[in-house]
Amino acid sequence: MNFVDQNVRHTLFTWTAQADFSPLALAGGEGAWFWDVEGRRYLDLASVVVSANAGHNHPRILAAMRRQLDQLVVAGPGMATEIRGRVAYDLSKVTPPGLDRFLFTLGGADANEHAIKMARLVTGRQKVLCRLHSYHGATFGALSFSSDPRSAPFLPGLPGVIHAKDPYCYRCPWDTSPEVCDRPCISHIEKIILAENPSTIAAVLMETVPGTNGGYFPPLDYYRELRKICDRYDILLVLDEVLTGFGRTGRWFAINHYDGVPDMLTLGKGITSGHAPLGAVAVNERIARHFDTNTLMTGLTHTAHPVSLAAALGNLEALQQESLVERSRNLGERLADWLKQIKGQHAIVGDVRSAGLYGCIEFKEGVEVVQFKKAAMERGVHLLVRGQCLFIAPPLVISERHLDEGLETVAKILCNAQR
Ligand SMILES: Cc1ncc(COP(=O)(O)O)c(C=O)c1O
């Protein structure tokens, strides 16, 4: 049995029925590219799952992991290690002001679950207000916070989770247009809080900029006003930056485009650029102080794993020393120009949106978007599609030439579809 047969016979793949699933047989990767066992190379315009921000097999990340392997590999959750201190210190230099203490988790979903556990412990309240089109991870709690086709088979989810309408201007739930908009998306949140009784709500949990549920950008005053509402009712604001963190949108975090700092920020994916599993919850002084005298009633055997933290350290070094956040911002202008052209040229395109190297083409209803992913793979380009959206989120190390070539391939595929 070759290794692909062993995979198929003895492992289960997620988000798919198994019988007809034929996985790509991955052999290696470097920078913005990966290749399969037959040597076929793919330009990765999706950064795997919007996770490999620093690219595949980044030498600095690999070197940091190798150093750690020689130094210390096994550590318990209650033990201090050099790498744990170093990563937390370095992270605190890039996270938004005041968010300088970290709980390390194993990935993004459990970062969100832990943020909400902490919010409940700090406030003594139970409810969580989330958004109607959202994804916070596949574990049971995180799926309950989400509102997405992926949560549907598990309903009812956790009690006490409320979903508010989205600040999604292209498909505005209130049918307002940006010129006359008086932000019903913001006042709506306060109305829900009042109807639910503010003293029962522990936290508002939202993706700063949604990932696969639309890749849209809430209005610029959204988080400033949301912060005010949360303060008015003493509700904690938790922002999920699992997908948008670590330079994806051309800033360290998507919240850096806005005013308003959350009480907690959840991190994952780009924290190690996919080189090892890791997530984190960054918390402010208020949350941290609560746990000075109250037990932090949680724990994970592999929390703060030294090798995952070493990957995070190498990743931070790569992002900083190679100015990859600025690179995302600069290449992002190229991507934004291309997206505008695409919108002008193709009647099947409904809207285009982007910040940094996080771009989204939203197609009109009726356009079958999965066909574009298949067509791109046949031409050696890896894309992410979901619902009506096609995402362009390459590693931040991609060269201008390869970005242009990848976009050219996507443009050709859209031309063919238009005919
Ligand atoms: C916004 C967001 N939050 C949380 C998660 C869950 O992260 P993980 O799959 O690492 O648990 C994801 C994963 O896609 C995500 O996009």
Short mmCIF file of C-alpha atoms in Angstrom, two decimals, residues 95-96 99 112 129-131 133-136 165-169 185-186 189 204-227 237-268 282 353 355 358:
data_model
loop_
_atom_site.label_atom_id
_atom_site.label_comp_id
_atom_site.label_asym_id
_atom_site.label_seq_id
_atom_site.Cartn_x
_atom_site.Cartn_y
_atom_site.Cartn_z
CA THR A 95 -0.32 43.02 19.67
CA PRO A 96 -2.58 46.07 20.16
CA LEU A 99 -3.06 43.17 25.20
CA ASN A 112 -12.10 31.16 21.03
CA LEU A 129 -23.29 37.80 21.25
CA CYS A 130 -21.84 36.73 17.90
CA ARG A 131 -22.66 37.41 14.24
CA HIS A 133 -22.43 34.74 9.24
CA SER A 134 -19.37 33.70 11.16
CA TYR A 135 -16.92 30.88 11.75
CA HIS A 136 -14.92 30.48 14.95
CA LYS A 165 -26.92 40.73 11.76
CA ASP A 166 -23.72 41.48 9.87
CA PRO A 167 -22.14 44.82 8.87
CA TYR A 168 -21.95 43.47 5.31
CA CYS A 169 -22.30 46.53 3.08
CA CYS A 185 -25.58 47.48 11.95
CA ILE A 186 -24.26 49.19 15.09
CA ILE A 189 -26.27 45.42 18.46
CA VAL A 204 -19.38 40.05 22.19
CA LEU A 205 -17.30 37.70 20.00
CA MET A 206 -16.71 38.63 16.36
CA GLU A 207 -14.20 38.09 13.58
CA THR A 208 -12.74 41.59 13.10
CA VAL A 209 -12.85 40.98 9.35
CA PRO A 210 -14.79 37.82 8.51
CA GLY A 211 -12.90 34.93 6.99
CA THR A 212 -14.70 32.47 4.77
CA ASN A 213 -18.12 34.01 5.49
CA GLY A 214 -17.61 36.88 3.10
CA GLY A 215 -14.20 38.49 3.57
CA TYR A 216 -15.82 41.91 3.93
CA PHE A 217 -14.70 44.94 5.91
CA PRO A 218 -17.10 46.45 8.46
CA PRO A 219 -17.43 50.29 8.28
CA LEU A 220 -14.47 52.18 9.74
CA ASP A 221 -16.40 53.42 12.79
CA TYR A 222 -17.86 49.97 13.61
CA TYR A 223 -15.41 48.85 16.28
CA ARG A 224 -15.10 52.29 17.88
CA GLU A 225 -18.88 52.33 18.38
CA LEU A 226 -19.02 48.68 19.38
CA ARG A 227 -16.34 49.35 22.00
CA LEU A 237 -15.23 42.61 23.51
CA VAL A 238 -13.45 39.59 22.02
CA LEU A 239 -12.14 39.75 18.45
CA ASP A 240 -11.21 36.66 16.49
CA GLU A 241 -8.09 37.27 14.40
CA VAL A 242 -7.24 33.64 13.82
CA LEU A 243 -7.39 34.18 10.05
CA THR A 244 -6.63 37.91 9.75
CA GLY A 245 -3.70 38.16 12.19
CA PHE A 246 0.02 38.33 11.49
CA GLY A 247 0.09 40.65 8.50
CA ARG A 248 -2.63 39.12 6.36
CA THR A 249 -4.48 42.43 5.82
CA GLY A 250 -1.35 44.60 5.55
CA ARG A 251 -1.26 45.43 9.27
CA TRP A 252 -0.22 43.15 12.12
CA PHE A 253 -3.89 42.65 12.98
CA ALA A 254 -7.06 43.69 11.15
CA ILE A 255 -8.13 45.72 14.20
CA ASN A 256 -5.14 48.00 13.49
CA HIS A 257 -7.20 49.41 10.57
CA TYR A 258 -9.86 50.54 13.07
CA ASP A 259 -10.16 52.53 16.31
CA GLY A 260 -11.14 50.49 19.33
CA VAL A 261 -9.12 47.87 21.15
CA PRO A 262 -10.78 44.62 22.30
CA ASP A 263 -10.41 43.07 25.75
CA MET A 264 -9.22 39.85 24.17
CA LEU A 265 -7.83 38.94 20.76
CA THR A 266 -7.79 35.31 19.62
CA LEU A 267 -4.96 34.08 17.44
CA GLY A 268 -4.02 30.97 15.46
CA ALA A 282 -4.17 37.84 24.14
CA ARG A 353 -12.84 43.59 -1.57
CA ALA A 355 -6.83 44.73 2.37
CA TYR A 358 -6.39 39.27 1.68
#
